[in-house]
PDB file of C-alpha atoms in Angstrom:
ATOM      1  CA  MET A 740      91.580  72.286  81.153  1.00 94.00           C
ATOM      2  CA  LYS A 741      88.604  72.496  83.513  1.00 98.00           C
ATOM      3  CA  VAL A 742      88.504  75.644  85.608  1.00 98.00           C
ATOM      4  CA  ILE A 743      86.138  77.364  88.043  1.00 98.00           C
ATOM      5  CA  ILE A 744      86.146  81.140  87.530  1.00 98.00           C
ATOM      6  CA  CYS A 745      85.218  83.359  90.472  1.00 98.00           C
ATOM      7  CA  GLY A 746      84.863  87.073  91.079  1.00 97.00           C
ATOM      8  CA  CYS A 747      83.142  89.725  93.164  1.00 97.00           C
ATOM      9  CA  ALA A 748      81.081  92.530  91.654  1.00 97.00           C
ATOM     10  CA  LYS A 749      80.084  95.958  92.878  1.00 96.00           C
ATOM     11  CA  ASN A 750      79.055  98.816  90.544  1.00 96.00           C
ATOM     12  CA  ILE A 751      80.505  97.119  87.459  1.00 96.00           C
ATOM     13  CA  VAL A 752      78.147  98.640  84.867  1.00 96.00           C
ATOM     14  CA  ASN A 753      80.512 101.320  83.520  1.00 95.00           C
ATOM     15  CA  PHE A 754      83.162  98.781  82.490  1.00 92.00           C
ATOM     16  CA  TRP A 755      81.040  95.652  82.020  1.00 96.00           C
ATOM     17  CA  THR A 756      81.277  95.689  78.215  1.00 96.00           C
ATOM     18  CA  ASN A 757      85.046  95.216  78.422  1.00 95.00           C
ATOM     19  CA  THR A 758      84.918  92.853  81.399  1.00 96.00           C
ATOM     20  CA  SER A 759      82.386  90.557  79.729  1.00 97.00           C
ATOM     21  CA  LYS A 760      84.637  90.387  76.641  1.00 97.00           C
ATOM     22  CA  ASN A 761      87.543  89.449  78.901  1.00 96.00           C
ATOM     23  CA  LEU A 762      85.510  86.689  80.511  1.00 98.00           C
ATOM     24  CA  GLN A 763      84.491  85.327  77.126  1.00 98.00           C
ATOM     25  CA  ILE A 764      88.144  85.094  76.061  1.00 97.00           C
ATOM     26  CA  ILE A 765      88.797  83.069  79.205  1.00 98.00           C
ATOM     27  CA  PHE A 766      85.742  80.844  78.643  1.00 98.00           C
ATOM     28  CA  ASP A 767      86.763  80.156  75.038  1.00 98.00           C
ATOM     29  CA  SER A 768      90.265  79.131  76.134  1.00 97.00           C
ATOM     30  CA  LEU A 769      89.056  76.317  78.392  1.00 98.00           C
ATOM     31  CA  GLU A 770      87.904  72.757  77.894  1.00 97.00           C
ATOM     32  CA  ASP A 771      85.137  73.312  80.437  1.00 98.00           C
ATOM     33  CA  TYR A 772      84.317  75.846  83.134  1.00 98.00           C
ATOM     34  CA  LYS A 773      81.979  77.025  85.809  1.00 98.00           C
ATOM     35  CA  CYS A 774      81.694  80.710  86.662  1.00 98.00           C
ATOM     36  CA  ILE A 775      80.321  82.209  89.852  1.00 98.00           C
ATOM     37  CA  ILE A 776      80.041  85.920  90.525  1.00 98.00           C
ATOM     38  CA  ILE A 777      79.063  87.311  93.919  1.00 98.00           C
ATOM     39  CA  GLU A 778      77.434  90.758  93.811  1.00 98.00           C
ATOM     40  CA  SER A 779      76.895  93.060  96.759  1.00 97.00           C
ATOM     41  CA  ASN A 780      76.361  96.701  97.704  1.00 96.00           C
ATOM     42  CA  SER A 781      75.878  98.015  94.172  1.00 96.00           C
ATOM     43  CA  THR A 782      74.211 101.376  93.745  1.00 96.00           C
ATOM     44  CA  ASP A 783      73.798 100.934  89.995  1.00 96.00           C
ATOM     45  CA  ASN A 784      71.978  98.123  88.154  1.00 97.00           C
ATOM     46  CA  SER A 785      74.918  95.710  88.291  1.00 97.00           C
ATOM     47  CA  LEU A 786      72.762  92.794  89.424  1.00 98.00           C
ATOM     48  CA  GLU A 787      70.341  93.282  86.533  1.00 98.00           C
ATOM     49  CA  VAL A 788      73.222  93.461  84.049  1.00 98.00           C
ATOM     50  CA  LEU A 789      74.831  90.317  85.454  1.00 98.00           C
ATOM     51  CA  ASN A 790      71.572  88.361  85.469  1.00 98.00           C
ATOM     52  CA  ASP A 791      70.836  89.387  81.898  1.00 98.00           C
ATOM     53  CA  TRP A 792      74.349  88.389  80.789  1.00 98.00           C
ATOM     54  CA  SER A 793      74.154  84.979  82.440  1.00 97.00           C
ATOM     55  CA  LYS A 794      70.562  83.956  81.706  1.00 96.00           C
ATOM     56  CA  ASN A 795      71.369  81.839  78.619  1.00 95.00           C
ATOM     57  CA  ASN A 796      74.501  80.221  80.027  1.00 97.00           C
ATOM     58  CA  PRO A 797      73.895  77.493  82.651  1.00 97.00           C
ATOM     59  CA  LYS A 798      77.603  77.437  83.478  1.00 98.00           C
ATOM     60  CA  ILE A 799      77.324  80.885  85.089  1.00 98.00           C
ATOM     61  CA  ASN A 800      75.854  81.453  88.528  1.00 98.00           C
ATOM     62  CA  ILE A 801      75.133  84.957  89.851  1.00 98.00           C
ATOM     63  CA  VAL A 802      74.580  85.335  93.600  1.00 98.00           C
ATOM     64  CA  SER A 803      73.667  88.606  95.287  1.00 98.00           C
ATOM     65  CA  LEU A 804      74.350  89.185  98.974  1.00 96.00           C
ATOM     66  CA  GLY A 805      72.416  92.442  98.917  1.00 95.00           C
ATOM     67  CA  ASN A 806      73.579  95.412 100.959  1.00 94.00           C
ATOM     68  CA  LEU A 807      76.147  94.058 103.403  1.00 93.00           C
ATOM     69  CA  GLN A 808      76.506  96.171 106.513  1.00 89.00           C
ATOM     70  CA  GLU A 809      80.172  95.439 107.211  1.00 76.00           C
ATOM     71  CA  GLN A 810      81.939  98.734 107.866  1.00 73.00           C
ATOM     72  CA  SER A 811      85.255  97.550 106.470  1.00 86.00           C
ATOM     73  CA  ARG A 812      85.537  97.165 102.692  1.00 88.00           C
ATOM     74  CA  THR A 813      87.998  94.321 103.232  1.00 91.00           C
ATOM     75  CA  LYS A 814      85.588  92.438 105.501  1.00 93.00           C
ATOM     76  CA  ARG A 815      82.802  92.842 102.956  1.00 93.00           C
ATOM     77  CA  ILE A 816      84.983  91.498 100.152  1.00 95.00           C
ATOM     78  CA  ALA A 817      86.126  88.609 102.338  1.00 95.00           C
ATOM     79  CA  LEU A 818      82.480  87.682 102.976  1.00 96.00           C
ATOM     80  CA  CYS A 819      81.803  87.706  99.240  1.00 97.00           C
ATOM     81  CA  ARG A 820      84.873  85.622  98.454  1.00 97.00           C
ATOM     82  CA  ASN A 821      83.959  83.111 101.153  1.00 97.00           C
ATOM     83  CA  LYS A 822      80.528  82.823  99.565  1.00 98.00           C
ATOM     84  CA  TYR A 823      81.980  81.764  96.244  1.00 98.00           C
ATOM     85  CA  LEU A 824      84.310  79.334  98.036  1.00 98.00           C
ATOM     86  CA  GLU A 825      81.285  77.718  99.709  1.00 97.00           C
ATOM     87  CA  ASN A 826      79.641  77.355  96.309  1.00 97.00           C
ATOM     88  CA  ILE A 827      82.602  75.919  94.431  1.00 98.00           C
ATOM     89  CA  GLU A 828      84.115  73.538  96.977  1.00 97.00           C
ATOM     90  CA  PRO A 829      81.834  70.606  96.023  1.00 97.00           C
ATOM     91  CA  PHE A 830      83.245  70.777  92.477  1.00 97.00           C
ATOM     92  CA  TYR A 831      86.975  70.700  93.247  1.00 98.00           C
ATOM     93  CA  GLU A 832      87.458  67.097  92.095  1.00 97.00           C
ATOM     94  CA  GLU A 833      85.698  67.715  88.777  1.00 98.00           C
ATOM     95  CA  PHE A 834      87.426  71.070  88.233  1.00 98.00           C
ATOM     96  CA  PRO A 835      91.074  70.829  89.365  1.00 98.00           C
ATOM     97  CA  TYR A 836      91.811  74.555  88.939  1.00 98.00           C
ATOM     98  CA  CYS A 837      90.222  77.802  90.101  1.00 98.00           C
ATOM     99  CA  LEU A 838      90.766  81.236  88.599  1.00 98.00           C
ATOM    100  CA  PHE A 839      89.976  84.128  90.934  1.00 98.00           C
ATOM    101  CA  LEU A 840      89.868  87.524  89.279  1.00 96.00           C
ATOM    102  CA  ASP A 841      88.806  91.143  89.522  1.00 94.00           C
ATOM    103  CA  LEU A 842      85.790  92.221  87.499  1.00 95.00           C
ATOM    104  CA  ASP A 843      86.619  95.925  87.325  1.00 90.00           C
ATOM    105  CA  ASN A 844      88.722  97.991  84.955  1.00 86.00           C
ATOM    106  CA  ALA A 845      91.950  96.504  86.353  1.00 86.00           C
ATOM    107  CA  LEU A 846      91.233  93.359  84.318  1.00 92.00           C
ATOM    108  CA  ASP A 847      92.270  93.207  80.671  1.00 93.00           C
ATOM    109  CA  ILE A 848      92.688  89.762  79.111  1.00 95.00           C
ATOM    110  CA  TYR A 849      94.629  89.347  75.880  1.00 93.00           C
ATOM    111  CA  ASP A 850      93.701  87.198  72.898  1.00 94.00           C
ATOM    112  CA  ASN A 851      96.618  84.827  73.549  1.00 96.00           C
ATOM    113  CA  PHE A 852      95.283  83.984  77.002  1.00 97.00           C
ATOM    114  CA  LYS A 853      95.301  80.256  76.247  1.00 97.00           C
ATOM    115  CA  GLU A 854      99.048  80.338  75.590  1.00 97.00           C
ATOM    116  CA  GLN A 855      99.600  82.449  78.697  1.00 97.00           C
ATOM    117  CA  LEU A 856      97.635  79.942  80.755  1.00 97.00           C
ATOM    118  CA  GLN A 857      99.677  77.076  79.330  1.00 97.00           C
ATOM    119  CA  SER A 858     102.848  78.835  80.469  1.00 98.00           C
ATOM    120  CA  CYS A 859     101.740  78.231  84.057  1.00 98.00           C
ATOM    121  CA  PHE A 860     102.298  74.504  83.499  1.00 97.00           C
ATOM    122  CA  GLN A 861     105.946  74.680  82.534  1.00 94.00           C
ATOM    123  CA  ARG A 862     106.424  73.391  86.071  1.00 93.00           C
ATOM    124  CA  ASP A 863     104.138  71.721  88.568  1.00 95.00           C
ATOM    125  CA  ASN A 864     105.616  72.612  91.970  1.00 96.00           C
ATOM    126  CA  TRP A 865     103.067  75.297  92.821  1.00 98.00           C
ATOM    127  CA  ASP A 866      99.758  75.843  94.578  1.00 98.00           C
ATOM    128  CA  ALA A 867      98.997  79.277  93.125  1.00 98.00           C
ATOM    129  CA  ILE A 868     100.131  81.414  90.184  1.00 98.00           C
ATOM    130  CA  ALA A 869      99.507  85.165  90.314  1.00 98.00           C
ATOM    131  CA  SER A 870      99.365  87.324  87.220  1.00 98.00           C
ATOM    132  CA  ASN A 871     101.706  90.023  85.979  1.00 97.00           C
ATOM    133  CA  ARG A 872     100.890  93.332  84.242  1.00 95.00           C
ATOM    134  CA  ARG A 873     102.057  95.039  81.100  1.00 93.00           C
ATOM    135  CA  GLY A 874     103.561  98.158  82.595  1.00 93.00           C
ATOM    136  CA  ARG A 875     104.273  98.577  86.275  1.00 94.00           C
ATOM    137  CA  TYR A 876     102.992  96.005  88.732  1.00 96.00           C
ATOM    138  CA  TYR A 877     100.452  97.821  90.900  1.00 94.00           C
ATOM    139  CA  ASP A 878      98.925  95.542  93.557  1.00 96.00           C
ATOM    140  CA  ILE A 879     101.431  96.058  96.381  1.00 97.00           C
ATOM    141  CA  TRP A 880      98.883  95.754  99.195  1.00 96.00           C
ATOM    142  CA  ALA A 881      98.309  92.064  98.421  1.00 97.00           C
ATOM    143  CA  LEU A 882     101.993  91.396  97.720  1.00 98.00           C
ATOM    144  CA  ARG A 883     104.280  89.645 100.182  1.00 98.00           C
ATOM    145  CA  SER A 884     107.569  88.449  98.742  1.00 98.00           C
ATOM    146  CA  LYS A 885     110.886  87.846 100.467  1.00 98.00           C
ATOM    147  CA  GLN A 886     112.432  87.733  97.003  1.00 98.00           C
ATOM    148  CA  LEU A 887     111.183  91.253  96.226  1.00 97.00           C
ATOM    149  CA  GLY A 888     111.826  92.597  99.721  1.00 97.00           C
ATOM    150  CA  ILE A 889     108.234  93.374 100.691  1.00 97.00           C
ATOM    151  CA  GLU A 890     106.947  91.564 103.777  1.00 96.00           C
ATOM    152  CA  PHE A 891     104.634  94.213 105.242  1.00 96.00           C
ATOM    153  CA  ASP A 892     101.252  95.907 104.801  1.00 95.00           C
ATOM    154  CA  CYS A 893     102.265  98.918 102.725  1.00 95.00           C
ATOM    155  CA  TRP A 894      99.315 101.146 103.675  1.00 93.00           C
ATOM    156  CA  LEU A 895      99.640 100.315 107.357  1.00 93.00           C
ATOM    157  CA  GLU A 896     103.320 101.280 107.269  1.00 94.00           C
ATOM    158  CA  ILE A 897     102.482 104.587 105.596  1.00 93.00           C
ATOM    159  CA  GLN A 898     100.206 105.381 108.530  1.00 92.00           C
ATOM    160  CA  ARG A 899     102.529 104.061 111.224  1.00 92.00           C
ATOM    161  CA  GLN A 900     105.911 105.306 110.099  1.00 92.00           C
ATOM    162  CA  PRO A 901     106.924 108.969 110.421  1.00 89.00           C
ATOM    163  CA  SER A 902     107.673 110.867 107.253  1.00 89.00           C
ATOM    164  CA  ILE A 903     110.114 113.102 109.119  1.00 86.00           C
ATOM    165  CA  PHE A 904     112.765 111.483 111.340  1.00 76.00           C
ATOM    166  CA  LEU A 905     116.418 111.475 112.370  1.00 78.00           C
ATOM    167  CA  ASP A 906     118.630 109.118 110.379  1.00 77.00           C
ATOM    168  CA  SER A 907     121.688 107.221 111.663  1.00 80.00           C
ATOM    169  CA  ASN A 908     123.783 110.374 111.234  1.00 80.00           C
ATOM    170  CA  ASN A 909     121.386 112.326 113.438  1.00 76.00           C
ATOM    171  CA  THR A 910     120.260 114.297 110.380  1.00 83.00           C
ATOM    172  CA  LEU A 911     116.650 115.347 109.971  1.00 82.00           C
ATOM    173  CA  VAL A 912     115.225 113.510 106.966  1.00 82.00           C
ATOM    174  CA  GLN A 913     111.901 113.917 105.183  1.00 85.00           C
ATOM    175  CA  ARG A 914     110.645 110.828 103.369  1.00 87.00           C
ATOM    176  CA  ASN A 915     107.805 110.316 100.909  1.00 94.00           C
ATOM    177  CA  ASN A 916     106.181 107.325 102.582  1.00 93.00           C
ATOM    178  CA  VAL A 917     103.913 106.513  99.624  1.00 94.00           C
ATOM    179  CA  HIS A 918     106.975 106.222  97.418  1.00 94.00           C
ATOM    180  CA  TYR A 919     108.989 104.323 100.035  1.00 94.00           C
ATOM    181  CA  PHE A 920     106.356 101.730 100.956  1.00 95.00           C
ATOM    182  CA  VAL A 921     104.402 101.478  97.679  1.00 95.00           C
ATOM    183  CA  ARG A 922     105.755 103.048  94.518  1.00 95.00           C
ATOM    184  CA  ARG A 923     109.318 101.824  94.761  1.00 95.00           C
ATOM    185  CA  PHE A 924     107.937  98.279  94.535  1.00 96.00           C
ATOM    186  CA  GLN A 925     105.688  99.051  91.538  1.00 96.00           C
ATOM    187  CA  ASN A 926     108.242  97.953  88.994  1.00 96.00           C
ATOM    188  CA  ILE A 927     107.962  96.563  85.490  1.00 97.00           C
ATOM    189  CA  ILE A 928     108.321  92.786  85.501  1.00 97.00           C
ATOM    190  CA  PRO A 929     109.479  91.719  81.992  1.00 97.00           C
ATOM    191  CA  GLU A 930     107.283  88.992  80.525  1.00 96.00           C
ATOM    192  CA  ASN A 931     110.294  86.789  79.765  1.00 96.00           C
ATOM    193  CA  SER A 932     111.774  86.954  83.274  1.00 96.00           C
ATOM    194  CA  GLU A 933     111.903  84.095  85.762  1.00 97.00           C
ATOM    195  CA  TRP A 934     109.006  83.272  88.049  1.00 98.00           C
ATOM    196  CA  ILE A 935     108.988  85.281  91.273  1.00 98.00           C
ATOM    197  CA  SER A 936     108.511  83.478  94.568  1.00 98.00           C
ATOM    198  CA  CYS A 937     105.981  85.147  96.860  1.00 98.00           C
ATOM    199  CA  GLU A 938     104.015  84.444  99.980  1.00 98.00           C
ATOM    200  CA  SER A 939     100.993  86.392  98.675  1.00 98.00           C
ATOM    201  CA  ALA A 940      99.966  88.215  95.514  1.00 98.00           C
ATOM    202  CA  PHE A 941      96.876  89.019  93.495  1.00 97.00           C
ATOM    203  CA  GLY A 942      97.352  91.625  90.764  1.00 94.00           C
ATOM    204  CA  SER A 943      93.718  91.075  89.641  1.00 95.00           C
ATOM    205  CA  MET A 944      94.055  87.362  88.711  1.00 98.00           C
ATOM    206  CA  VAL A 945      95.335  84.180  90.398  1.00 98.00           C
ATOM    207  CA  LEU A 946      95.199  80.556  89.269  1.00 98.00           C
ATOM    208  CA  TYR A 947      94.890  78.084  92.152  1.00 98.00           C
ATOM    209  CA  LYS A 948      95.024  74.318  92.288  1.00 98.00           C
ATOM    210  CA  SER A 949      91.666  73.347  93.744  1.00 98.00           C
ATOM    211  CA  SER A 950      93.254  70.704  95.970  1.00 98.00           C
ATOM    212  CA  SER A 951      95.524  73.371  97.517  1.00 98.00           C
ATOM    213  CA  ILE A 952      92.715  75.644  98.682  1.00 98.00           C
ATOM    214  CA  LYS A 953      90.275  73.032  99.945  1.00 97.00           C
ATOM    215  CA  GLY A 954      88.888  74.215 103.282  1.00 97.00           C
ATOM    216  CA  LYS A 955      90.516  77.655 103.055  1.00 97.00           C
ATOM    217  CA  ARG A 956      88.582  80.836 103.784  1.00 97.00           C
ATOM    218  CA  TYR A 957      89.279  84.567 103.648  1.00 96.00           C
ATOM    219  CA  ASP A 958      89.757  86.781 106.692  1.00 93.00           C
ATOM    220  CA  GLY A 959      89.499  90.512 106.059  1.00 84.00           C
ATOM    221  CA  SER A 960      89.746  91.614 109.668  1.00 83.00           C
ATOM    222  CA  GLN A 961      93.337  92.869 109.684  1.00 77.00           C
ATOM    223  CA  THR A 962      94.839  93.508 106.262  1.00 88.00           C
ATOM    224  CA  CYS A 963      94.321  92.643 102.600  1.00 94.00           C
ATOM    225  CA  GLU A 964      92.138  89.531 102.481  1.00 96.00           C
ATOM    226  CA  HIS A 965      94.473  87.791 100.015  1.00 97.00           C
ATOM    227  CA  VAL A 966      97.382  87.733 102.472  1.00 97.00           C
ATOM    228  CA  SER A 967      95.829  85.375 105.013  1.00 95.00           C
ATOM    229  CA  PHE A 968      94.196  83.270 102.301  1.00 97.00           C
ATOM    230  CA  ASN A 969      97.516  82.699 100.521  1.00 98.00           C
ATOM    231  CA  GLN A 970      99.374  81.862 103.721  1.00 96.00           C
ATOM    232  CA  GLY A 971     101.098  78.493 103.496  1.00 97.00           C
ATOM    233  CA  LEU A 972     100.724  78.132  99.730  1.00 98.00           C
ATOM    234  CA  LYS A 973     103.646  77.640  97.354  1.00 98.00           C
ATOM    235  CA  MET A 974     103.015  80.689  95.214  1.00 98.00           C
ATOM    236  CA  TYR A 975     104.671  82.488  92.322  1.00 98.00           C
ATOM    237  CA  ILE A 976     104.117  85.422  90.008  1.00 98.00           C
ATOM    238  CA  ASN A 977     104.391  84.128  86.441  1.00 98.00           C
ATOM    239  CA  PRO A 978     105.566  87.133  84.375  1.00 98.00           C
ATOM    240  CA  ALA A 979     104.096  85.629  81.179  1.00 97.00           C
ATOM    241  CA  PHE A 980     100.624  85.314  82.736  1.00 98.00           C
ATOM    242  CA  LEU A 981      99.048  88.723  82.155  1.00 97.00           C
ATOM    243  CA  SER A 982      95.902  90.245  83.614  1.00 95.00           C
ATOM    244  CA  GLY A 983      96.192  93.679  82.037  1.00 89.00           C
ATOM    245  CA  GLY A 984      98.217  96.761  81.357  1.00 82.00           C
ATOM    246  CA  GLU A 985      99.372  99.519  83.638  1.00 76.00           C
ATOM    247  CA  CYS A 986      96.684 100.257  86.211  1.00 69.00           C
ATOM    248  CA  LEU A 987      97.232 103.999  86.502  1.00 57.00           C
ATOM    249  CA  GLU A 988      94.690 104.712  89.208  1.00 56.00           C
ATOM    250  CA  HIS A 989      96.667 102.496  91.572  1.00 56.00           C
ATOM    251  CA  LEU A 990     100.050 104.201  90.950  1.00 51.00           C
TER     252      LEU A 990
END
């Protein structure tokens, strides 16, 4: 399988030893690959570490966008993701799949990654396959799924919706909005369960068909940048396709 691997990097030094091992597992599982990493806004020596790591591997391309001045974190990430899309689009015919992933401590690739990747091809009626986690699924902000009952921006709803209100019985109710809009959806998805239909997901790793994302770009102006990018794609979470364990800092 020939795959283009893409990610964004900011202040990755503290967990780069583990992340680089994860990337090598992915590289070793593929017939051929290209890898592009877009760095920006680091206050540590991330760019130096990335350049040193990549210098003897012509399949890896490191691009730095310097210190982007976008006020919104989401806009900055969208700019970085659009930069790797610009770089990889000429190679879509040669590399029919793209793997977009996080490069921070949310990523943890297992030794049986090749078998996990193969499980994504048990069927072909998809444009994108998002990863699962061992432990509770954490990435609710990027998740939109009619099947799972989440079709909203969870953090926006926490801000917009009152935590104290009158219910249908005219009784004063206090609600934990973080639990109601986020944590109640952070469930364990068993690895042997059926694929889950979704309109958007990330979870730190997504496999795309290159032909399905041709011409697409990210927009981080309103909500999570993955939501608009995934719009219109036939997308699933494959429970057997794992990008790591329980991501406690997100729970």
